[in-house]
Amino acid sequence: MIECRDLVKTYINGDVETNALKGVSFEIKEGEFVAIIGPSGSGKSTLMHIIGALDTPTSGKYILDGHEVSSLNDDELSDIRRTKIGFVFQSFNLLPRTTVMRNVMLPLLYSNTSEKEREQRALESLRYAGMDESKKNNLSNQLSGGQMQRVAIARALINNPAIILADEPTGNLDTKTSHIVMKTFQDLNAKGHTIILITHEEEIANFAERVISIRDGVVESDVVKKL
Amino acid sequence: MFIDLLKETLWSLTGNKVRSSLTMLGIVIGIASVIAMVAIGQGAQSSISASIESIGSNLIIVMPGAQRGGGISAGRGSAETLTMDDVNAIATQVPDVKAVAPEVSRRYQITAGGNNTNTQVVGTLPTYLDVRNVQVDLGSFISTQQVQASSKVAVLGPTARDDLFGTDANPVGQSIRVNGVGFTVIGVTVLKGGAGFTNPDDYVYIPITTDQHYLAGNSFVSDISAAATSPDNIAAAQQEVTDLLLNRHKITDPTQADFNILNQADIISTASSVTGTFTALLASIAGISLLVGGIGIMNMMLTTVTERTREIGLRKAVGVRRIYINLQFLAEAVVLTFLGGFIGIILGWLMSMLASHFLSMTTQVSVSSILLAFGVSAAIGIIFGFYPARRAAALSPIEALRYE
Ligand SMILES: Nc1ncnc2c1ncn2[C@@H]1O[C@H](COP(=O)(O)OP(=O)(O)OP(=O)(O)O)[C@@H](O)[C@H]1O
Ligand SMILES: [Mg+2]
């Protein structure tokens, strides 16, 4: 389902070049639950953005469901992001001054979904993400870091995407809530969703079946756990 | 889909009221000032030409020239060179003139009962009605018999009547005293509404013979108004009157003429070139406000570009297609500029109403100024609201999210 071949990402800022990815290759099959770990600055988020069709590699191939992503046009990329992928950003990226509900419903914009159904699905997602329903009309900037994180997760779930990508989804959560969220991911995985998440906590990585470890822009190890 | 677009636009505009209202403010100021300024300028122009036209039609005015003696000029109009004989000669010998009305005019103190006023007293003939486009509201105007008999009768302008007898009173039959001489009021003229340096609504008309006999004490006239038979004959009539008077005054060199003669067309064109300059001045002030308003809009749109670019990145990241993002931002810019434009038009119109009400200026809101002001602000608003958004929507979501 996901195939990365020799992905390279080089950021150029003026005359400073940063090689965030230096040739990353792996394959992820449908229904897998993968954790990506690695030290800060090793290129995890960069890799995740490419997998999420949010950014393009400098060189190398990224094939998603048989389509070479770099050959798709802007609208096709948008459609993929909306229908196939749920992305949880490391920095949440919620709309400022906007209610929790509207943030969660954002991916349903311009779809043929009725207002009632949108709300229903948003509430369901919020519950799934372990978010207190009483906060649904709070503005995004009136939330705690952990609450924002759960809103971001709920937003990623609303379209029931085949692939869920989460960049440090438990970074701002206490152990108890982290476990609730991870259980949710396990649950979703059991229902057939492919889950890829970034973490630097060993304990969180243990929820996954496979752990890819990245260091300095290359894959250091790729371990499939025997259950 | 369309509902979504509408909702997103409204949410976005109401979600950041400061941004929306500041942007709109720029548009409102620009449009309102252009409309008000141009309205005042054009109002002034049309009120001045209307008041010039109200003094008569096809009018030629002869005034005494400067008194000369030993090369020293005492100033135009100071000489006493025009007489009743000149008036009669023009009336009988110039074919292109249909009516002639001489004037002996001067300001006097006038009393009626306890009230008094100081205004222009005009001694004239019955032909004045025709030549100067005056109409009688109450009573009647001076008659030929009254002129022949030097009757002490007076016709009041409506403003003079208001001052002496109270607003809208009927003073016919009452008496007034002009410079101590008693007159009987026989009529009131119709309000002309003309504004200007001398207001015909404030005049008091008396027979010219009475004026010469009791007030002026001599037989000269202050000026002569003559109406040409048609607008096409004004120039010819002016020439004929000039020739006749030169001949009568025995002057061979026209540059030495002891009178000045001008026609209404000249006065109108001079006045409208003055008011045109005035309008241009106001319009350029308005243009500057439009520019300032435009810079305000631009500034507002550009300072919010960072935040908006992130928002666009996020919308794209969750899979909103570029076209919807473009449409939303276009709709936002259109709503802002149209709403601001609408308020600006109302405000500009209100400002001109207030100016005409409190400063008693005539104002005339012109459609072209509305279109111009609105067009400029709308263009600025839409270009600067839409263009950065369009660019942001073309970025990859990550680039847009990281935009600074
Ligand atoms: N837009 C950018 N321009 C230049 N350099 C960048 C850019 N984005 C990321 N980098 C660099 O690329 C490298 C990898 O960044 P990335 O965000 O992928 O790290 P990460 O593994 O997610 O780290 P963390 O665990 O702290 O989130 C870093 O050295 C970072 O400075
Ligand atoms: Mg990261």
XYZ file of C-alpha atoms and ligand atoms in Angstrom:
663
model
C 0.000 0.000 0.000
C 2.796 2.404 0.903
C 6.114 2.098 -0.829
C 9.065 4.396 -0.308
C 12.075 4.053 -2.540
C 15.228 5.969 -1.842
C 13.456 9.058 -0.544
C 15.696 12.101 -0.271
C 14.595 15.440 1.107
C 16.947 18.379 1.068
C 15.909 21.746 2.444
C 17.701 24.698 0.984
C 17.556 27.957 2.890
C 19.786 30.493 1.271
C 23.129 28.716 1.089
C 22.410 26.334 3.972
C 21.460 22.863 2.869
C 19.840 20.433 5.287
C 19.628 16.807 4.282
C 16.613 15.768 6.315
C 16.216 12.438 4.507
C 19.141 10.749 2.817
C 17.636 7.777 1.037
C 14.831 6.077 2.934
C 13.218 2.902 1.628
C 10.542 0.672 3.100
C 7.152 -0.755 2.414
C 4.065 -0.737 4.594
C 1.180 -3.073 3.887
C -2.475 -2.487 4.424
C -3.533 -3.026 8.014
C -0.117 -2.613 9.572
C 0.477 -0.695 12.790
C 3.878 0.970 12.533
C 5.751 3.179 14.954
C 8.546 5.388 13.703
C 11.069 6.316 16.334
C 14.243 8.338 16.289
C 15.970 11.243 17.971
C 14.866 14.825 17.501
C 15.805 16.233 14.115
C 16.338 12.806 12.564
C 13.761 13.454 9.830
C 10.663 11.694 11.185
C 8.238 14.541 10.551
C 9.727 15.161 7.126
C 9.142 11.522 6.213
C 5.627 11.598 7.595
C 4.728 14.687 5.536
C 5.822 12.886 2.387
C 3.816 9.783 3.304
C 0.819 12.018 3.994
C 1.054 13.570 0.493
C 1.599 16.957 2.138
C 5.065 17.472 0.737
C 7.130 16.060 -2.079
C 10.550 14.400 -1.849
C 13.571 16.006 -3.520
C 14.273 12.685 -5.181
C 13.152 9.085 -4.877
C 9.790 7.494 -5.386
C 6.743 7.413 -3.178
C 4.014 5.072 -4.306
C 0.654 5.094 -2.561
C -1.953 2.508 -3.566
C -0.161 2.000 -6.847
C -0.016 5.730 -7.721
C 3.253 7.528 -7.899
C 2.362 10.534 -5.774
C 4.729 13.001 -7.473
C 2.840 12.446 -10.746
C -0.513 13.516 -9.295
C -1.879 16.996 -9.732
C -2.844 19.348 -6.947
C -6.513 18.362 -6.854
C -5.762 14.648 -6.918
C -3.423 15.165 -3.978
C -6.139 17.030 -2.106
C -8.563 14.212 -2.807
C -6.091 11.628 -1.502
C -5.472 13.615 1.652
C -9.170 13.998 2.237
C -10.344 10.493 1.489
C -7.476 8.166 2.295
C -5.380 9.848 4.932
C -5.994 11.216 8.395
C -3.068 13.324 9.545
C -2.321 14.376 13.114
C 0.265 17.162 13.117
C 2.979 17.412 15.731
C 1.929 21.050 16.241
C -1.819 20.247 15.951
C -2.510 23.002 13.413
C -6.028 23.857 14.506
C -7.856 26.807 13.006
C -7.437 29.711 15.412
C -10.509 31.289 17.061
C -12.644 28.440 15.810
C -14.751 26.014 17.792
C -13.714 22.431 18.443
C -16.636 21.209 16.363
C -15.754 23.305 13.320
C -12.143 22.213 13.546
C -13.119 18.574 13.617
C -15.593 18.992 10.760
C -13.102 20.854 8.558
C -12.269 17.847 6.305
C -15.995 17.462 5.530
C -16.169 20.911 3.929
C -17.550 20.945 0.404
C -18.648 17.330 0.696
C -22.223 16.230 0.229
C -22.683 15.506 3.897
C -25.612 17.034 5.727
C -24.964 19.333 8.651
C -26.585 16.831 11.001
C -24.414 13.979 9.843
C -21.306 16.133 10.086
C -22.079 16.925 13.688
C -22.818 13.333 14.481
C -19.561 12.161 12.989
C -17.621 14.920 14.716
C -19.036 13.951 18.104
C -18.226 10.326 17.418
C -14.642 11.198 16.461
C -14.232 13.337 19.543
C -15.420 10.477 21.719
C -13.051 8.121 19.918
C -10.154 10.494 20.520
C -10.997 10.583 24.217
C -12.096 14.212 24.140
C -14.576 15.552 26.650
C -17.777 16.363 24.751
C -18.551 19.355 26.976
C -15.718 21.273 25.312
C -17.146 20.941 21.838
C -18.043 24.611 21.558
C -14.817 25.931 23.042
C -12.579 27.907 20.744
C -9.382 26.142 19.750
C -7.207 28.621 21.613
C -9.120 27.977 24.857
C -7.888 24.390 25.064
C -5.013 22.756 26.885
C -2.213 21.198 24.856
C -3.599 17.703 25.481
C -7.084 18.779 24.459
C -5.772 20.322 21.248
C -3.991 17.086 20.526
C -7.183 15.105 20.914
C -9.099 17.541 18.721
C -6.385 17.085 16.092
C -6.793 13.310 16.372
C -10.566 13.577 16.136
C -10.190 15.649 12.977
C -7.929 12.997 11.457
C -10.529 10.316 12.161
C -13.620 12.041 10.832
C -13.362 10.819 7.245
C -12.739 7.266 8.437
C -9.499 7.169 6.412
C -7.706 3.994 5.453
C -4.406 5.389 6.651
C -3.926 7.299 9.869
C -0.676 9.195 10.247
C 0.071 10.673 13.643
C 3.117 12.758 14.498
C 3.702 12.358 18.234
C 0.014 11.932 19.047
C 0.684 11.417 22.742
C 3.368 14.063 23.175
C 1.172 16.264 25.333
C -0.851 13.621 27.114
C -0.487 12.054 30.536
C 0.127 8.306 30.723
C -3.504 7.466 31.326
C -4.851 9.504 28.403
C -1.967 8.334 26.202
C -3.027 4.784 26.826
C -6.651 5.591 25.993
C -5.537 7.171 22.731
C -3.210 4.287 21.892
C -6.017 1.827 22.618
C -8.094 3.809 20.147
C -5.405 3.421 17.515
C -5.185 -0.308 18.247
C -8.925 -0.469 17.929
C -8.859 1.312 14.579
C -6.052 -0.953 13.459
C -8.135 -3.986 14.369
C -10.883 -2.577 12.147
C -8.456 -2.587 9.245
C -6.990 0.933 9.285
C -3.307 1.262 8.575
C -1.679 3.239 11.379
C 1.688 4.957 11.274
C 2.743 7.020 14.240
C 5.825 8.829 15.366
C 6.954 8.671 18.937
C 10.107 8.778 20.915
C 8.669 6.853 23.854
C 9.578 3.217 23.868
C 6.423 2.464 25.802
C 4.187 3.982 23.138
C 6.103 2.241 20.355
C 5.250 -1.017 22.112
C 1.622 -0.646 21.096
C 2.714 -1.054 17.463
C 3.501 -4.296 15.648
C 6.443 -2.889 13.766
C 8.998 -0.266 14.709
C 11.047 1.634 12.142
C 13.873 3.557 13.664
C 15.318 6.575 11.881
C 18.594 8.283 12.577
C 20.154 11.145 10.631
C 17.805 10.731 7.719
C 18.309 7.021 7.148
C 16.535 3.884 8.390
C 18.560 2.445 11.214
C 16.432 -0.572 11.973
C 13.090 -2.040 10.966
C 11.728 -4.579 13.427
C 8.495 -6.549 13.137
C 7.438 -7.815 16.521
C 6.096 -11.302 16.895
C 2.824 -11.125 18.685
C -21.195 23.146 -1.460
C -22.368 26.685 -2.081
C -23.800 26.803 1.434
C -20.422 25.690 2.778
C -18.698 28.437 0.850
C -21.106 31.008 2.217
C -20.772 29.758 5.770
C -16.994 29.633 5.650
C -16.896 33.168 4.275
C -19.199 34.532 6.944
C -17.474 32.638 9.737
C -14.158 33.876 8.586
C -15.337 37.489 8.376
C -17.163 37.481 11.703
C -14.490 35.387 13.399
C -12.010 38.208 13.025
C -14.045 41.329 13.440
C -11.109 43.655 13.897
C -9.530 42.568 10.665
C -12.798 42.751 8.773
C -13.817 46.114 10.130
C -10.413 47.735 9.602
C -10.357 46.560 6.021
C -13.860 47.846 5.517
C -12.967 51.133 7.172
C -10.376 51.809 4.476
C -12.964 51.195 1.806
C -15.635 53.235 3.582
C -13.367 56.246 4.052
C -12.108 56.185 0.491
C -15.520 55.923 -1.079
C -17.368 58.269 1.272
C -14.851 61.063 0.881
C -14.782 60.866 -2.885
C -18.555 60.935 -3.094
C -18.967 63.778 -0.601
C -16.200 65.931 -2.064
C -17.349 65.549 -5.626
C -20.956 66.162 -4.547
C -19.972 69.413 -2.865
C -17.871 70.517 -5.832
C -20.503 69.755 -8.425
C -23.202 71.209 -6.219
C -21.293 74.457 -5.990
C -20.824 74.468 -9.739
C -24.470 73.905 -10.527
C -25.714 76.311 -7.874
C -23.488 79.057 -9.202
C -24.573 78.531 -12.773
C -28.196 78.282 -11.651
C -27.929 81.559 -9.792
C -26.341 83.215 -12.809
C -29.073 81.875 -15.029
C -31.706 83.058 -12.555
C -30.777 86.681 -13.186
C -32.237 86.463 -16.640
C -31.746 84.924 -20.026
C -29.874 86.248 -23.043
C -28.797 89.063 -20.795
C -26.427 91.876 -21.694
C -25.337 94.163 -18.902
C -23.963 97.638 -19.464
C -22.096 99.237 -16.587
C -20.444 102.622 -16.316
C -16.721 102.560 -17.015
C -13.915 103.898 -14.895
C -13.829 107.629 -14.385
C -10.783 109.049 -16.111
C -9.027 112.244 -15.446
C -5.348 112.964 -15.917
C -4.584 109.289 -16.407
C -5.797 108.266 -12.941
C -8.467 105.623 -12.895
C -10.986 105.676 -10.057
C -12.038 102.115 -10.752
C -14.622 100.415 -12.850
C -18.252 101.333 -12.403
C -17.453 104.497 -10.571
C -18.301 106.899 -13.362
C -21.758 108.283 -13.877
C -21.981 107.974 -17.625
C -25.236 106.148 -18.290
C -28.493 108.033 -18.472
C -32.177 107.364 -19.099
C -31.640 108.683 -22.639
C -29.152 105.882 -23.259
C -31.763 103.432 -21.987
C -34.424 104.789 -24.314
C -32.004 104.775 -27.245
C -31.161 101.113 -26.693
C -34.834 100.247 -26.341
C -35.835 101.949 -29.544
C -32.788 101.692 -31.823
C -31.312 98.218 -31.265
C -33.319 95.597 -33.210
C -31.722 92.587 -31.537
C -32.730 93.744 -28.061
C -36.238 92.873 -27.011
C -36.379 94.614 -23.621
C -34.287 96.986 -21.575
C -34.322 97.582 -17.840
C -32.156 100.223 -16.209
C -31.269 100.009 -12.550
C -30.431 102.584 -9.962
C -29.290 100.601 -6.998
C -27.826 101.259 -3.635
C -28.101 99.898 -0.116
C -30.356 101.696 2.310
C -31.661 101.181 5.803
C -35.316 100.146 5.613
C -37.798 100.097 8.476
C -41.295 98.683 8.822
C -42.980 98.990 12.188
C -40.413 97.774 14.703
C -38.315 95.797 12.199
C -35.509 97.041 10.075
C -33.033 95.713 7.572
C -30.255 97.013 5.381
C -30.567 95.938 1.811
C -30.283 96.752 -1.844
C -32.932 99.118 -3.186
C -33.355 98.841 -6.936
C -35.061 101.597 -8.897
C -36.227 100.193 -12.214
C -38.924 99.912 -14.877
C -41.738 97.331 -15.384
C -39.541 95.685 -18.069
C -37.309 94.433 -15.254
C -39.674 91.468 -14.780
C -38.969 90.245 -18.296
C -35.312 91.086 -18.535
C -34.317 89.653 -15.165
C -36.713 86.705 -14.982
C -38.489 87.983 -11.920
C -41.972 86.766 -11.057
C -44.514 88.260 -8.725
C -45.824 86.137 -5.881
C -48.205 88.541 -4.133
C -49.736 91.807 -5.346
C -48.225 93.314 -8.467
C -44.978 94.765 -9.826
C -44.301 98.422 -10.600
C -46.521 99.760 -13.399
C -45.724 102.270 -16.130
C -48.125 104.753 -14.549
C -46.338 104.473 -11.238
C -43.053 105.167 -13.017
C -44.513 108.192 -14.756
C -46.032 109.477 -11.509
C -42.895 108.737 -9.443
C -45.183 106.872 -7.014
C -43.772 105.879 -3.670
C -44.513 102.193 -4.027
C -42.231 99.230 -3.350
C -42.083 95.558 -4.301
C -40.227 93.362 -1.802
C -38.037 90.345 -2.405
C -39.156 87.411 -0.237
C -36.129 87.650 2.071
C -36.637 91.374 2.602
C -40.323 90.667 3.285
C -39.391 87.978 5.846
C -37.033 90.386 7.589
C -39.475 93.256 7.704
C -42.867 91.607 8.182
C -42.139 88.069 9.309
C -41.892 84.841 7.344
C -44.581 84.373 4.708
C -46.552 87.441 5.807
C -48.595 89.323 3.222
C -47.319 92.902 3.420
C -49.312 94.299 0.481
C -50.781 97.642 1.537
C -48.418 98.074 4.488
C -45.915 100.866 4.555
C -42.152 100.884 4.887
C -39.609 103.651 5.190
C -36.532 103.692 2.958
C -33.916 106.131 4.141
C -36.697 108.023 5.883
C -39.012 108.177 2.849
C -42.354 106.401 3.217
C -43.377 103.759 0.610
C -46.433 101.554 0.232
C -45.776 97.870 -0.422
C -47.593 96.701 -3.546
C -46.107 93.266 -4.119
C -43.690 90.470 -3.263
C -41.566 88.594 -5.799
C -41.190 84.827 -6.077
C -38.255 83.222 -4.253
C -35.369 82.534 -6.624
C -33.260 80.640 -4.162
C -30.121 81.818 -5.859
C -27.135 82.262 -3.624
C -24.294 84.594 -4.315
C -22.722 87.876 -3.438
C -25.887 89.800 -4.106
C -29.097 87.993 -3.443
C -32.054 89.120 -5.588
C -34.408 87.645 -2.985
C -33.332 90.398 -0.622
C -33.992 93.298 -3.026
C -36.586 96.031 -2.709
C -37.825 97.341 -6.075
C -39.181 100.840 -6.573
C -39.944 102.916 -9.695
C -36.714 104.307 -11.150
C -38.108 107.847 -11.285
C -38.998 107.698 -7.599
C -35.487 106.496 -6.799
C -33.824 109.230 -8.803
C -36.064 111.875 -7.308
C -36.232 110.929 -3.640
C -33.185 108.759 -2.981
C -30.349 109.127 -5.479
C -30.972 112.799 -6.208
C -29.633 112.605 -9.791
C -30.658 111.129 -13.127
C -27.858 108.640 -13.773
C -28.438 104.894 -13.827
C -26.227 102.290 -12.105
C -26.455 99.785 -14.895
C -28.577 98.747 -17.821
C -29.765 95.203 -18.435
C -30.925 94.304 -21.904
C -32.376 91.029 -23.104
C -31.414 89.897 -26.598
C -34.199 88.538 -28.785
C -32.635 85.050 -28.772
C -29.498 83.312 -27.484
C -28.022 83.397 -31.022
C -28.354 87.171 -31.136
C -26.497 87.927 -27.920
C -23.208 88.713 -29.647
C -24.898 90.845 -32.306
C -26.936 92.715 -29.717
C -23.841 93.320 -27.625
C -22.064 94.801 -30.649
C -25.029 96.986 -31.584
C -25.379 98.319 -28.044
C -21.659 99.043 -27.919
C -21.752 100.919 -31.243
C -24.826 102.862 -30.228
C -23.391 103.974 -26.899
C -19.983 104.884 -28.388
C -21.802 106.962 -30.928
C -24.046 108.635 -28.343
C -21.110 109.343 -26.023
C -19.098 110.618 -29.002
C -16.187 108.261 -28.474
C -14.298 107.121 -31.583
C -11.749 104.817 -29.969
C -13.521 101.774 -28.472
C -10.670 101.252 -25.974
C -11.556 104.598 -24.450
C -15.178 103.630 -23.875
C -16.716 105.087 -20.710
C -18.774 101.938 -20.101
C -18.272 98.209 -19.829
C -20.509 95.694 -21.420
C -20.675 92.026 -20.714
C -23.039 89.214 -21.490
C -24.375 86.345 -19.488
C -22.517 83.686 -21.436
C -19.202 85.330 -20.466
C -20.211 85.433 -16.826
C -21.278 81.803 -16.850
C -18.101 80.609 -18.500
C -15.900 82.582 -16.098
C -17.824 81.296 -13.116
C -17.795 77.716 -14.291
C -14.069 77.785 -14.883
C -13.677 78.955 -11.294
C -15.978 76.308 -9.902
C -14.330 73.737 -12.154
C -11.004 74.481 -10.492
C -12.716 74.225 -7.142
C -14.206 70.841 -8.035
C -10.851 69.612 -9.301
C -9.267 70.648 -6.023
C -11.894 68.805 -4.001
C -11.603 65.806 -6.277
C -7.869 65.642 -5.758
C -8.332 65.799 -1.991
C -10.828 62.985 -2.392
C -8.385 61.124 -4.597
C -5.830 61.292 -1.815
C -8.325 59.866 0.676
C -9.104 57.136 -1.793
C -5.405 56.377 -2.035
C -5.026 56.395 1.757
C -8.056 54.156 2.066
C -6.589 51.882 -0.572
C -3.268 51.658 1.241
C -5.221 50.858 4.408
C -6.991 47.995 2.685
C -3.762 46.743 1.161
C -1.959 46.950 4.471
C -4.672 45.038 6.288
C -4.774 42.347 3.662
C -1.009 41.965 3.565
C -0.443 41.914 7.328
C -2.884 39.071 7.705
C -1.251 37.135 4.916
C 0.947 35.061 7.253
C -1.932 33.891 9.345
C -4.081 33.351 6.330
C -1.371 31.423 4.511
C -1.179 29.005 7.447
C -4.926 28.672 7.376
C -4.804 27.951 3.679
C -2.075 25.359 4.252
C -4.227 23.693 6.854
C -7.294 23.652 4.655
C -5.262 22.093 1.887
C -3.706 19.613 4.308
C -7.108 18.246 5.264
C -7.944 17.866 1.604
C -9.858 20.983 0.575
C -9.365 21.523 -3.136
C -7.603 24.638 -4.304
C -10.624 25.989 -6.156
C -12.724 26.111 -2.980
C -9.971 27.918 -1.136
C -9.696 30.443 -3.944
C -13.447 30.873 -4.055
C -13.685 31.394 -0.329
C -11.043 34.098 -0.296
C -12.508 35.743 -3.338
C -15.923 35.699 -1.688
C -14.439 37.214 1.464
C -12.814 40.024 -0.499
C -15.975 40.638 -2.492
C -18.210 40.710 0.580
C -15.839 43.060 2.388
C -15.486 45.471 -0.504
C -19.151 45.461 -1.382
C -20.276 45.883 2.195
C -17.664 48.574 2.753
C -18.580 50.137 -0.558
C -22.245 50.150 0.318
C -21.615 51.753 3.704
C -19.217 54.191 2.047
C -21.824 55.246 -0.500
C -24.460 55.745 2.202
C -21.990 57.662 4.352
C -20.801 59.826 1.464
C -24.379 60.578 0.583
C -25.186 61.382 4.228
C -22.154 63.661 4.399
C -23.344 65.574 1.358
C -26.841 65.804 2.830
C -25.391 67.158 6.063
C -23.222 69.621 4.168
C -26.204 70.917 2.255
C -28.337 71.024 5.384
C -25.971 72.625 7.874
C -23.587 74.545 5.660
C -26.373 75.453 3.208
C -24.247 74.264 0.309
C -25.893 72.773 -2.691
C -24.586 69.252 -3.222
C -25.057 66.907 -6.102
C -24.110 63.250 -5.696
C -22.878 62.027 -9.045
C -23.101 58.476 -10.272
C -19.705 58.653 -11.939
C -17.990 59.525 -8.656
C -19.714 56.569 -6.989
C -18.617 54.248 -9.759
C -15.058 55.546 -9.763
C -14.599 55.379 -5.988
C -16.265 52.022 -5.756
C -14.314 50.624 -8.667
C -10.968 51.670 -7.257
C -11.600 50.334 -3.744
C -13.174 47.159 -5.004
C -10.207 46.541 -7.262
C -7.747 47.124 -4.439
C -9.742 44.993 -2.013
C -10.173 42.131 -4.404
C -6.637 42.186 -5.761
C -5.004 42.324 -2.354
C -7.504 39.991 -0.712
C -7.492 37.426 -3.426
C -4.050 37.478 -4.977
C -2.002 36.447 -1.879
C -4.576 33.759 -1.132
C -4.329 32.405 -4.627
C -0.587 32.254 -4.335
C -0.773 30.542 -0.957
C -3.223 27.990 -2.304
C -0.706 27.042 -4.971
C 1.923 26.125 -2.349
C 2.264 22.624 -0.965
C 0.423 22.361 2.381
C 3.651 22.039 4.330
C 5.190 25.091 2.698
C 2.049 27.059 3.438
C 1.903 25.841 7.051
C 5.483 26.904 7.611
C 5.063 30.296 5.965
C 6.397 33.211 7.927
N 11.436 23.778 6.193
C 12.657 23.391 6.604
N 13.723 24.093 6.192
C 14.958 23.733 6.556
N 15.215 22.721 7.348
C 14.201 21.982 7.805
C 12.866 22.276 7.447
N 12.047 21.388 8.046
C 12.848 20.549 8.736
N 14.134 20.901 8.589
C 15.287 20.218 9.135
O 15.206 18.876 8.778
C 15.617 18.053 9.826
C 14.565 17.023 10.131
O 13.438 17.714 10.655
P 12.155 16.940 11.168
O 11.137 17.941 11.509
O 11.806 15.915 10.165
O 12.701 16.227 12.496
P 11.949 15.251 13.498
O 12.600 13.962 13.393
O 10.507 15.315 13.254
O 12.295 15.931 14.914
P 11.372 16.034 16.225
O 11.406 14.724 16.900
O 12.054 17.107 17.013
O 10.037 16.435 15.775
C 15.950 18.958 10.998
O 17.365 19.129 11.039
C 15.291 20.249 10.642
O 16.027 21.336 11.118
Mg 8.898 16.033 14.250
